[in-house]
mmCIF file of C-alpha atoms (C1' of nucleotides) in Angstrom:
data_model
loop_
_atom_site.group_PDB
_atom_site.id
_atom_site.type_symbol
_atom_site.label_atom_id
_atom_site.label_comp_id
_atom_site.label_asym_id
_atom_site.label_seq_id
_atom_site.Cartn_x
_atom_site.Cartn_y
_atom_site.Cartn_z
ATOM 1 C CA MET O 1 77.775 -115.374 108.042
ATOM 2 C CA ALA O 2 75.870 -114.900 105.114
ATOM 3 C CA ARG O 3 76.110 -111.154 104.684
ATOM 4 C CA ALA O 4 79.128 -109.960 106.107
ATOM 5 C CA GLY O 5 78.728 -107.039 108.178
ATOM 6 C CA SER O 6 75.306 -105.952 107.038
ATOM 7 C CA LYS O 7 74.246 -106.030 111.003
ATOM 8 C CA ALA O 8 73.857 -102.215 111.050
ATOM 9 C CA PHE O 9 70.702 -102.798 108.556
ATOM 10 C CA PRO O 10 68.226 -105.050 108.485
ATOM 11 C CA VAL O 11 67.613 -107.027 105.424
ATOM 12 C CA PRO O 12 64.728 -105.893 103.417
ATOM 13 C CA GLU O 13 62.302 -109.015 104.642
ATOM 14 C CA HIS O 14 62.992 -109.169 107.966
ATOM 15 C CA ASP O 15 60.462 -109.355 110.463
ATOM 16 C CA HIS O 16 59.563 -105.530 111.899
ATOM 17 C CA ALA O 17 56.947 -106.677 113.751
ATOM 18 C CA ALA O 18 59.842 -107.739 116.515
ATOM 19 C CA CYS O 19 61.796 -104.764 115.568
ATOM 20 C CA ILE O 20 58.748 -103.184 117.058
ATOM 21 C CA GLY O 21 58.179 -105.271 119.942
ATOM 22 C CA ASP O 22 61.999 -105.151 121.091
ATOM 23 C CA ALA O 23 61.963 -101.512 121.157
ATOM 24 C CA MET O 24 58.737 -100.834 122.588
ATOM 25 C CA ALA O 25 59.830 -103.794 125.390
ATOM 26 C CA MET O 26 63.137 -101.336 125.907
ATOM 27 C CA ALA O 27 61.386 -98.542 126.271
ATOM 28 C CA GLU O 28 58.805 -99.448 128.596
ATOM 29 C CA ASP O 29 62.031 -100.837 131.077
ATOM 30 C CA LEU O 30 64.077 -97.752 130.502
ATOM 31 C CA CYS O 31 61.354 -95.562 131.624
ATOM 32 C CA ARG O 32 59.846 -98.199 134.564
ATOM 33 C CA GLU O 33 63.731 -98.164 135.406
ATOM 34 C CA ASN O 34 64.031 -94.642 135.929
ATOM 35 C CA GLY O 35 60.853 -93.518 137.103
ATOM 36 C CA LEU O 36 59.460 -91.810 133.555
ATOM 37 C CA ARG O 37 56.420 -91.386 132.862
ATOM 38 C CA PHE O 38 56.121 -93.334 129.480
ATOM 39 C CA THR O 39 52.238 -91.950 128.850
ATOM 40 C CA ARG O 40 49.993 -92.991 126.001
ATOM 41 C CA LEU O 41 50.667 -90.564 123.658
ATOM 42 C CA ARG O 42 54.740 -90.937 124.311
ATOM 43 C CA ARG O 43 53.838 -94.367 123.754
ATOM 44 C CA GLN O 44 52.460 -93.814 120.527
ATOM 45 C CA VAL O 45 55.117 -91.335 118.938
ATOM 46 C CA PHE O 46 57.599 -94.024 119.747
ATOM 47 C CA GLU O 47 55.471 -96.840 118.029
ATOM 48 C CA LEU O 48 55.138 -94.554 115.306
ATOM 49 C CA VAL O 49 59.089 -93.773 114.868
ATOM 50 C CA TRP O 50 59.478 -97.552 114.894
ATOM 51 C CA THR O 51 56.909 -98.018 111.982
ATOM 52 C CA SER O 52 60.189 -97.661 109.936
ATOM 53 C CA HIS O 53 63.835 -97.940 109.659
ATOM 54 C CA ALA O 54 64.023 -94.407 107.838
ATOM 55 C CA PRO O 55 63.294 -91.664 109.510
ATOM 56 C CA LEU O 56 60.095 -89.879 109.353
ATOM 57 C CA GLY O 57 59.279 -85.736 109.500
ATOM 58 C CA ALA O 58 57.192 -84.535 113.126
ATOM 59 C CA TYR O 59 54.768 -83.530 110.505
ATOM 60 C CA ASP O 60 54.307 -87.386 109.438
ATOM 61 C CA LEU O 61 54.554 -88.597 112.968
ATOM 62 C CA LEU O 62 51.437 -86.055 113.216
ATOM 63 C CA ALA O 63 49.979 -87.280 110.205
ATOM 64 C CA MET O 64 49.735 -90.295 110.672
ATOM 65 C CA LEU O 65 48.898 -89.864 115.195
ATOM 66 C CA ASN O 66 45.590 -88.239 113.669
ATOM 67 C CA GLU O 67 44.816 -91.095 111.137
ATOM 68 C CA ARG O 68 44.532 -93.314 114.223
ATOM 69 C CA GLY O 69 41.922 -90.768 115.697
ATOM 70 C CA GLN O 70 43.865 -88.559 117.692
ATOM 71 C CA ARG O 71 43.320 -84.938 116.840
ATOM 72 C CA ALA O 72 47.112 -83.524 117.536
ATOM 73 C CA ALA O 73 48.478 -80.075 117.483
ATOM 74 C CA PRO O 74 52.263 -79.701 116.006
ATOM 75 C CA MET O 75 53.237 -79.157 119.648
ATOM 76 C CA THR O 76 51.976 -82.371 120.906
ATOM 77 C CA ILE O 77 54.133 -83.999 118.584
ATOM 78 C CA TYR O 78 57.279 -82.056 119.722
ATOM 79 C CA ARG O 79 56.664 -82.284 123.116
ATOM 80 C CA ALA O 80 56.540 -86.418 122.629
ATOM 81 C CA LEU O 81 59.465 -86.362 120.439
ATOM 82 C CA ASP O 82 61.707 -83.792 122.938
ATOM 83 C CA PHE O 83 61.074 -86.280 125.606
ATOM 84 C CA LEU O 84 61.946 -89.725 123.610
ATOM 85 C CA MET O 85 65.130 -87.615 122.862
ATOM 86 C CA ALA O 86 65.709 -86.137 126.329
ATOM 87 C CA HIS O 87 65.955 -89.865 127.329
ATOM 88 C CA GLY O 88 67.907 -91.350 123.971
ATOM 89 C CA LEU O 89 64.419 -93.596 122.459
ATOM 90 C CA VAL O 90 64.355 -90.981 119.867
ATOM 91 C CA HIS O 91 67.322 -89.381 117.897
ATOM 92 C CA ARG O 92 66.781 -86.591 114.961
ATOM 93 C CA LEU O 93 68.917 -86.208 111.778
ATOM 94 C CA ASN O 94 69.652 -82.879 111.489
ATOM 95 C CA SER O 95 70.386 -83.061 107.365
ATOM 96 C CA ARG O 96 67.531 -84.348 106.881
ATOM 97 C CA ASN O 97 65.035 -82.946 109.473
ATOM 98 C CA ALA O 98 63.594 -86.603 110.701
ATOM 99 C CA TYR O 99 63.489 -88.724 113.450
ATOM 100 C CA ILE O 100 64.610 -92.299 114.252
ATOM 101 C CA GLY O 101 63.852 -94.410 116.304
ATOM 102 C CA CYS O 102 67.066 -96.033 119.037
ATOM 103 C CA ASN O 103 67.505 -99.311 120.382
ATOM 104 C CA HIS O 104 70.504 -98.497 122.808
ATOM 105 C CA PRO O 105 69.059 -95.862 124.496
ATOM 106 C CA GLY O 106 70.695 -93.920 126.878
ATOM 107 C CA ASP O 107 70.455 -90.465 128.231
ATOM 108 C CA GLY O 108 72.273 -87.861 125.697
ATOM 109 C CA HIS O 109 74.788 -90.528 123.777
ATOM 110 C CA ALA O 110 75.910 -89.010 120.967
ATOM 111 C CA GLY O 111 75.299 -90.388 117.395
ATOM 112 C CA GLN O 112 77.014 -92.019 114.349
ATOM 113 C CA PHE O 113 74.449 -92.586 111.665
ATOM 114 C CA LEU O 114 74.448 -94.172 108.145
ATOM 115 C CA ILE O 115 72.181 -92.735 105.870
ATOM 116 C CA CYS O 116 71.532 -94.651 102.453
ATOM 117 C CA ARG O 117 70.916 -92.093 99.881
ATOM 118 C CA ASP O 118 68.943 -94.371 97.898
ATOM 119 C CA CYS O 119 66.651 -96.877 100.280
ATOM 120 C CA GLY O 120 66.185 -93.805 103.195
ATOM 121 C CA ARG O 121 67.014 -96.113 105.674
ATOM 122 C CA VAL O 122 69.570 -95.354 108.874
ATOM 123 C CA ALA O 123 71.481 -97.325 110.773
ATOM 124 C CA GLU O 124 72.862 -95.638 114.358
ATOM 125 C CA ILE O 125 76.420 -97.417 114.723
ATOM 126 C CA GLU O 126 78.413 -97.295 118.290
ATOM 127 C CA GLU O 127 82.618 -97.472 116.556
ATOM 128 C CA ARG O 128 84.717 -96.206 119.248
ATOM 129 C CA ARG O 129 87.168 -95.811 116.717
ATOM 130 C CA ILE O 130 85.335 -92.732 115.324
ATOM 131 C CA ALA O 131 84.004 -91.725 118.952
ATOM 132 C CA GLU O 132 88.309 -91.680 119.814
ATOM 133 C CA ALA O 133 89.294 -90.224 116.366
ATOM 134 C CA VAL O 134 86.681 -87.290 116.736
ATOM 135 C CA ARG O 135 88.319 -86.606 120.427
ATOM 136 C CA ASP O 136 91.444 -86.587 119.942
ATOM 137 C CA GLY O 137 91.213 -84.581 116.315
ATOM 138 C CA ALA O 138 89.600 -82.066 118.434
ATOM 139 C CA SER O 139 91.835 -81.438 121.341
ATOM 140 C CA ARG O 140 94.509 -80.506 119.202
ATOM 141 C CA ALA O 141 92.641 -78.135 118.126
ATOM 142 C CA GLY O 142 91.973 -77.256 121.957
ATOM 143 C CA PHE O 143 88.398 -78.319 122.198
ATOM 144 C CA ASP O 144 86.554 -80.019 124.117
ATOM 145 C CA VAL O 145 84.031 -82.428 122.582
ATOM 146 C CA ARG O 146 81.195 -82.803 124.168
ATOM 147 C CA LEU O 147 78.065 -83.675 121.843
ATOM 148 C CA PRO O 148 79.214 -85.282 118.242
ATOM 149 C CA VAL O 149 77.028 -86.054 116.091
ATOM 150 C CA ILE O 150 78.246 -87.742 112.719
ATOM 151 C CA GLU O 151 75.758 -87.954 109.557
ATOM 152 C CA ILE O 152 76.927 -90.532 107.060
ATOM 153 C CA GLU O 153 75.620 -90.549 104.231
ATOM 154 C CA GLY O 154 76.107 -93.089 101.665
ATOM 155 C CA GLN O 155 74.223 -96.528 100.108
ATOM 156 C CA CYS O 156 73.643 -99.166 101.485
ATOM 157 C CA PHE O 157 74.737 -102.930 101.056
ATOM 158 C CA ASP O 158 70.788 -103.563 99.873
ATOM 159 C CA CYS O 159 71.313 -100.960 97.344
ATOM 160 C CA ARG O 160 74.780 -101.237 96.348
ATOM 161 C CA GLY O 161 73.881 -104.518 95.773
ATOM 162 C CA ALA O 162 70.765 -103.673 93.249
ATOM 163 C CA ARG O 163 72.749 -101.536 91.092
ATOM 164 C CA HIS O 164 75.944 -103.938 90.896
ATOM 165 C CA GLY O 165 75.170 -106.996 91.259
ATOM 166 C CA MET W 1 104.197 -71.831 120.603
ATOM 167 C CA ALA W 2 102.229 -69.906 122.620
ATOM 168 C CA ARG W 3 99.405 -71.720 122.276
ATOM 169 C CA ALA W 4 99.232 -75.507 122.020
ATOM 170 C CA GLY W 5 96.884 -76.619 119.716
ATOM 171 C CA SER W 6 94.706 -73.335 119.122
ATOM 172 C CA LYS W 7 94.870 -73.197 115.555
ATOM 173 C CA ALA W 8 91.584 -73.814 114.023
ATOM 174 C CA PHE W 9 89.775 -71.064 116.423
ATOM 175 C CA PRO W 10 91.498 -67.670 115.511
ATOM 176 C CA VAL W 11 92.402 -65.533 118.930
ATOM 177 C CA PRO W 12 90.098 -63.310 119.871
ATOM 178 C CA GLU W 13 91.460 -60.279 118.679
ATOM 179 C CA HIS W 14 92.727 -61.174 115.193
ATOM 180 C CA ASP W 15 92.716 -59.051 112.376
ATOM 181 C CA HIS W 16 89.443 -60.356 111.143
ATOM 182 C CA ALA W 17 89.717 -57.862 108.236
ATOM 183 C CA ALA W 18 92.712 -60.106 107.248
ATOM 184 C CA CYS W 19 90.483 -63.112 107.468
ATOM 185 C CA ILE W 20 87.956 -62.025 105.265
ATOM 186 C CA GLY W 21 90.581 -60.509 102.370
ATOM 187 C CA ASP W 22 92.266 -63.698 102.175
ATOM 188 C CA ALA W 23 89.156 -65.497 101.797
ATOM 189 C CA MET W 24 87.766 -63.287 99.168
ATOM 190 C CA ALA W 25 91.165 -63.447 96.901
ATOM 191 C CA MET W 26 90.825 -67.457 97.838
ATOM 192 C CA ALA W 27 87.244 -67.524 96.703
ATOM 193 C CA GLU W 28 88.040 -65.022 93.412
ATOM 194 C CA ASP W 29 91.190 -67.372 91.961
ATOM 195 C CA LEU W 30 89.086 -70.561 92.505
ATOM 196 C CA CYS W 31 86.477 -69.107 91.214
ATOM 197 C CA ARG W 32 88.655 -67.660 88.152
ATOM 198 C CA GLU W 33 90.493 -70.858 87.617
ATOM 199 C CA ASN W 34 87.128 -72.872 87.044
ATOM 200 C CA GLY W 35 85.268 -70.494 84.771
ATOM 201 C CA LEU W 36 82.690 -69.506 87.645
ATOM 202 C CA ARG W 37 80.667 -66.251 87.610
ATOM 203 C CA PHE W 38 81.572 -64.481 91.288
ATOM 204 C CA THR W 39 78.944 -61.838 90.593
ATOM 205 C CA ARG W 40 78.466 -59.080 92.905
ATOM 206 C CA LEU W 41 75.175 -60.215 95.013
ATOM 207 C CA ARG W 42 77.235 -64.030 95.282
ATOM 208 C CA ARG W 43 80.440 -61.550 96.156
ATOM 209 C CA GLN W 44 78.475 -59.840 98.916
ATOM 210 C CA VAL W 45 76.686 -62.982 100.135
ATOM 211 C CA PHE W 46 80.122 -64.603 100.496
ATOM 212 C CA GLU W 47 81.372 -61.770 102.364
ATOM 213 C CA LEU W 48 78.803 -61.142 105.042
ATOM 214 C CA VAL W 49 78.939 -64.821 105.533
ATOM 215 C CA TRP W 50 82.409 -63.795 106.674
ATOM 216 C CA THR W 51 81.403 -61.143 108.828
ATOM 217 C CA SER W 52 81.706 -63.719 111.366
ATOM 218 C CA HIS W 53 83.602 -66.990 112.114
ATOM 219 C CA ALA W 54 80.310 -68.071 114.109
ATOM 220 C CA PRO W 55 77.726 -69.572 111.311
ATOM 221 C CA LEU W 56 74.746 -66.836 110.190
ATOM 222 C CA GLY W 57 71.440 -68.251 109.568
ATOM 223 C CA ALA W 58 69.860 -67.420 105.975
ATOM 224 C CA TYR W 59 67.882 -64.401 106.819
ATOM 225 C CA ASP W 60 70.553 -63.087 109.220
ATOM 226 C CA LEU W 61 72.269 -62.702 106.198
ATOM 227 C CA LEU W 62 69.222 -61.210 104.352
ATOM 228 C CA ALA W 63 69.146 -58.498 106.552
ATOM 229 C CA MET W 64 72.404 -57.898 106.271
ATOM 230 C CA LEU W 65 72.537 -57.642 102.730
ATOM 231 C CA ASN W 66 69.198 -55.432 102.773
ATOM 232 C CA GLU W 67 70.537 -52.841 105.166
ATOM 233 C CA ARG W 68 73.058 -52.311 102.671
ATOM 234 C CA GLY W 69 70.684 -51.068 100.356
ATOM 235 C CA GLN W 70 69.760 -54.189 98.342
ATOM 236 C CA ARG W 71 66.290 -55.364 98.956
ATOM 237 C CA ALA W 72 66.168 -58.622 98.208
ATOM 238 C CA ALA W 73 63.864 -62.071 98.560
ATOM 239 C CA PRO W 74 64.628 -65.174 100.874
ATOM 240 C CA MET W 75 65.449 -66.658 97.226
ATOM 241 C CA THR W 76 67.728 -64.475 96.471
ATOM 242 C CA ILE W 77 70.104 -65.407 99.765
ATOM 243 C CA TYR W 78 69.647 -69.013 99.311
ATOM 244 C CA ARG W 79 70.279 -69.351 95.503
ATOM 245 C CA ALA W 80 73.556 -67.551 96.386
ATOM 246 C CA LEU W 81 74.509 -69.941 99.125
ATOM 247 C CA ASP W 82 73.370 -72.576 96.769
ATOM 248 C CA PHE W 83 76.115 -71.990 94.110
ATOM 249 C CA LEU W 84 78.789 -71.087 97.231
ATOM 250 C CA MET W 85 77.877 -74.318 98.815
ATOM 251 C CA ALA W 86 78.054 -76.006 95.433
ATOM 252 C CA HIS W 87 81.196 -75.086 95.036
ATOM 253 C CA GLY W 88 83.165 -75.384 98.761
ATOM 254 C CA LEU W 89 83.446 -71.553 99.365
ATOM 255 C CA VAL W 90 80.210 -72.353 102.209
ATOM 256 C CA HIS W 91 79.177 -74.924 104.442
ATOM 257 C CA ARG W 92 76.132 -75.216 106.082
ATOM 258 C CA LEU W 93 75.443 -76.433 109.459
ATOM 259 C CA ASN W 94 72.462 -78.384 110.213
ATOM 260 C CA SER W 95 72.568 -78.940 113.329
ATOM 261 C CA ARG W 96 72.315 -75.344 113.690
ATOM 262 C CA ASN W 97 70.843 -74.341 110.401
ATOM 263 C CA ALA W 98 73.527 -71.825 109.632
ATOM 264 C CA TYR W 99 76.343 -71.085 106.985
ATOM 265 C CA ILE W 100 79.808 -71.008 107.570
ATOM 266 C CA GLY W 101 82.058 -70.122 105.554
ATOM 267 C CA CYS W 102 85.412 -72.097 104.051
ATOM 268 C CA ASN W 103 89.089 -71.471 103.933
ATOM 269 C CA HIS W 104 89.841 -74.743 101.468
ATOM 270 C CA PRO W 105 87.452 -74.950 99.820
ATOM 271 C CA GLY W 106 87.260 -77.590 96.870
ATOM 272 C CA ASP W 107 83.706 -79.237 95.401
ATOM 273 C CA GLY W 108 82.084 -81.209 97.726
ATOM 274 C CA HIS W 109 84.590 -81.083 100.548
ATOM 275 C CA ALA W 110 83.091 -83.150 103.465
ATOM 276 C CA GLY W 111 83.192 -81.595 106.478
ATOM 277 C CA GLN W 112 84.499 -81.941 110.327
ATOM 278 C CA PHE W 113 83.121 -78.670 112.370
ATOM 279 C CA LEU W 114 83.981 -77.820 115.806
ATOM 280 C CA ILE W 115 81.021 -75.565 117.623
ATOM 281 C CA CYS W 116 81.590 -73.873 120.908
ATOM 282 C CA ARG W 117 78.528 -74.062 122.991
ATOM 283 C CA ASP W 118 79.700 -70.756 124.356
ATOM 284 C CA CYS W 119 80.539 -68.333 122.589
ATOM 285 C CA GLY W 120 79.342 -69.728 118.959
ATOM 286 C CA ARG W 121 82.213 -69.378 116.824
ATOM 287 C CA VAL W 122 82.978 -72.401 114.507
ATOM 288 C CA ALA W 123 85.960 -74.288 113.173
ATOM 289 C CA GLU W 124 86.100 -76.339 110.152
ATOM 290 C CA ILE W 125 89.165 -78.974 110.787
ATOM 291 C CA GLU W 126 90.606 -82.004 108.503
ATOM 292 C CA GLU W 127 91.498 -85.117 110.221
ATOM 293 C CA ARG W 128 92.193 -88.260 108.259
ATOM 294 C CA ARG W 129 91.901 -90.344 111.507
ATOM 295 C CA ILE W 130 88.689 -89.234 111.124
ATOM 296 C CA ALA W 131 87.739 -89.541 108.117
ATOM 297 C CA GLU W 132 89.206 -92.964 107.765
ATOM 298 C CA ALA W 133 87.826 -93.964 111.325
ATOM 299 C CA VAL W 134 84.095 -93.023 109.722
ATOM 300 C CA ARG W 135 85.142 -95.244 106.341
ATOM 301 C CA ASP W 136 86.405 -98.100 108.240
ATOM 302 C CA GLY W 137 83.469 -97.951 111.008
ATOM 303 C CA ALA W 138 80.592 -97.838 107.718
ATOM 304 C CA SER W 139 82.542 -100.683 105.632
ATOM 305 C CA ARG W 140 81.990 -102.761 108.924
ATOM 306 C CA ALA W 141 78.175 -102.529 108.300
ATOM 307 C CA GLY W 142 78.931 -103.035 104.614
ATOM 308 C CA PHE W 143 78.239 -99.285 103.634
ATOM 309 C CA ASP W 144 79.533 -97.069 101.134
ATOM 310 C CA VAL W 145 80.611 -93.453 102.349
ATOM 311 C CA ARG W 146 79.855 -90.848 100.121
ATOM 312 C CA LEU W 147 79.407 -87.418 102.173
ATOM 313 C CA PRO W 148 80.107 -87.804 106.370
ATOM 314 C CA VAL W 149 79.348 -84.657 108.302
ATOM 315 C CA ILE W 150 80.353 -84.447 111.721
ATOM 316 C CA GLU W 151 79.711 -81.746 114.002
ATOM 317 C CA ILE W 152 81.000 -81.529 116.687
ATOM 318 C CA GLU W 153 79.594 -79.493 119.509
ATOM 319 C CA GLY W 154 81.652 -78.599 122.492
ATOM 320 C CA GLN W 155 83.647 -75.875 124.187
ATOM 321 C CA CYS W 156 87.046 -74.170 122.317
ATOM 322 C CA PHE W 157 90.452 -73.362 124.280
ATOM 323 C CA ASP W 158 89.392 -69.303 124.676
ATOM 324 C CA CYS W 159 85.803 -70.694 126.548
ATOM 325 C CA ARG W 160 87.447 -72.915 128.407
ATOM 326 C CA GLY W 161 89.826 -70.460 129.692
ATOM 327 C CA ALA W 162 87.657 -68.245 130.677
ATOM 328 C CA ARG W 163 85.919 -70.373 132.773
ATOM 329 C CA HIS W 164 88.152 -72.394 133.900
ATOM 330 C CA GLY W 165 91.870 -70.267 134.314
ATOM 331 C "C1'" DT S 1 41.240 -83.385 149.505
ATOM 332 C "C1'" DT S 2 44.744 -80.001 149.129
ATOM 333 C "C1'" DT S 3 48.561 -78.746 146.648
ATOM 334 C "C1'" DG S 4 52.637 -78.632 143.541
ATOM 335 C "C1'" DT S 5 53.952 -80.932 139.280
ATOM 336 C "C1'" DT S 6 53.900 -82.663 134.786
ATOM 337 C "C1'" DA S 7 51.331 -83.164 130.846
ATOM 338 C "C1'" DT S 8 48.541 -82.271 127.310
ATOM 339 C "C1'" DG S 9 45.280 -78.866 124.785
ATOM 340 C "C1'" DT S 10 44.896 -74.682 122.135
ATOM 341 C "C1'" DT S 11 45.239 -70.967 118.783
ATOM 342 C "C1'" DA S 12 48.853 -68.110 116.832
ATOM 343 C "C1'" DT S 13 53.147 -67.494 115.098
ATOM 344 C "C1'" DA S 14 57.970 -67.681 114.137
ATOM 345 C "C1'" DA S 15 62.209 -69.692 111.484
ATOM 346 C "C1'" DT S 16 63.279 -71.268 107.961
ATOM 347 C "C1'" DA S 17 63.002 -72.997 102.535
ATOM 348 C "C1'" DT S 18 61.397 -74.227 97.664
ATOM 349 C "C1'" DA S 19 58.304 -72.804 93.842
ATOM 350 C "C1'" DG S 20 57.372 -71.420 89.920
ATOM 351 C "C1'" DC S 21 57.733 -67.980 86.679
ATOM 352 C "C1'" DA S 22 59.195 -63.345 84.567
ATOM 353 C "C1'" DA S 23 63.045 -60.116 83.750
ATOM 354 C "C1'" DT S 24 67.775 -59.134 82.848
ATOM 355 C "C1'" DA S 25 72.467 -59.805 82.088
ATOM 356 C "C1'" DA S 26 76.411 -62.403 80.338
ATOM 357 C "C1'" DG S 27 78.835 -65.146 76.625
ATOM 358 C "C1'" DG S 28 79.578 -67.191 72.297
ATOM 359 C "C1'" DG S 29 79.597 -67.661 67.917
ATOM 360 C "C1'" DT S 30 78.062 -65.152 63.595
ATOM 361 C "C1'" DA L 1 77.405 -55.259 65.959
ATOM 362 C "C1'" DC L 2 73.683 -58.750 66.480
ATOM 363 C "C1'" DC L 3 71.354 -62.690 67.377
ATOM 364 C "C1'" DC L 4 71.371 -67.047 70.371
ATOM 365 C "C1'" DT L 5 71.158 -69.578 74.247
ATOM 366 C "C1'" DT L 6 72.153 -70.080 79.239
ATOM 367 C "C1'" DA L 7 72.969 -68.183 83.408
ATOM 368 C "C1'" DT L 8 71.422 -65.374 86.660
ATOM 369 C "C1'" DT L 9 68.354 -62.667 89.481
ATOM 370 C "C1'" DG L 10 63.894 -60.378 90.501
ATOM 371 C "C1'" DC L 11 59.392 -61.288 92.113
ATOM 372 C "C1'" DT L 12 55.095 -62.882 94.637
ATOM 373 C "C1'" DA L 13 53.521 -66.783 96.609
ATOM 374 C "C1'" DT L 14 53.532 -70.918 99.800
ATOM 375 C "C1'" DA L 15 55.468 -75.046 101.833
ATOM 376 C "C1'" DT L 16 57.542 -76.621 105.557
ATOM 377 C "C1'" DT L 17 59.731 -76.650 110.098
ATOM 378 C "C1'" DA L 18 59.726 -75.150 114.795
ATOM 379 C "C1'" DT L 19 58.186 -72.397 119.033
ATOM 380 C "C1'" DA L 20 55.711 -69.216 122.520
ATOM 381 C "C1'" DA L 21 52.383 -68.344 125.698
ATOM 382 C "C1'" DC L 22 48.323 -69.529 127.825
ATOM 383 C "C1'" DA L 23 44.310 -73.021 129.539
ATOM 384 C "C1'" DT L 24 42.793 -77.432 131.063
ATOM 385 C "C1'" DA L 25 44.001 -82.011 132.729
ATOM 386 C "C1'" DA L 26 46.133 -85.629 134.819
ATOM 387 C "C1'" DC L 27 49.383 -87.711 138.182
ATOM 388 C "C1'" DA L 28 51.064 -87.887 142.928
ATOM 389 C "C1'" DA L 29 52.820 -86.840 147.085
ATOM 390 C "C1'" DA L 30 51.496 -84.953 151.721
#
DNA sequence: TTTGTTATGTTATAATATAGCAATAAGGGT
DNA sequence: ACCCTTATTGCTATATTATAACATAACAAA
């Protein structure tokens, strides 16, 4: 393949409309199958979250929403985000106070995030070996893992390329 | 041994004065060896952080400090915490907006934290296998790890015992 | 249509964190 | 000791992120 291991971060010039489209379709399906109400507001917020592969703050989303003619208050956004997070459609990045779309939801699945220092983009990965190592390491301390959150700051393939050739 | 694998979390009835004493001595050493100024304020904040094995918020620390006769503003606490964090004496728990003392410092070492849902206590672990799994998993996505932060929510040995016998 | 439930609107406020500048204290050379 | 420089602290204001509390509206089931 052209770019070994670069699947998690989309190439800069990718078709982002397709990302959004796929995410929306997936969310529609999930909500239909689970009898959840994917209301206009929730749909809008979800779409806004997906405008970028970098996480967006709640007040960023609020501003974007209101630029589209709405006049929502902070609560409105937070409630929509709560719904989306509860069903795994969006994740919160604790280290950034910001929110990122998820493309393989499922209630409350734990996150492993790669956060690029340079471009700010975030990729979610799902490595069994990490989850296993966490479970084992915790159990050595007599600890029962419920919700492991892994936020890995570093440098993505594209940004490393930009610097080091 | 009496309680397999329970090293990370101290037993509830442990001698906490010794925890504080050890931490203070260690911090003194570290600062002396590195020519850092462990001022009265920083010392106080560090001691306050160590009053509990559960993380404390910046404003909690502020209140505690001011109860001791000082009249500090938020900035004061944040600056002291910044210093302590820069030298690995304290860590911030992103998932809680709270701060916890570290007993094996060293500039900017990355954290692996076990956070008990029930008692709120936090134990820091240092599992090579976790760090390795993270590095490997990230590199499969072409990502260069700089600062992995792992916050694992769950249930500690003591709290599990309290429920399940 | 009534009723119970879920979702949204609205106002106020809590909780966490930083900016910016003045005053003070600590070290280093002379 | 003195001056100079830098690091630290004090202080006021303000930014940023998030929640409380209660009213209204939409929906869905009986």
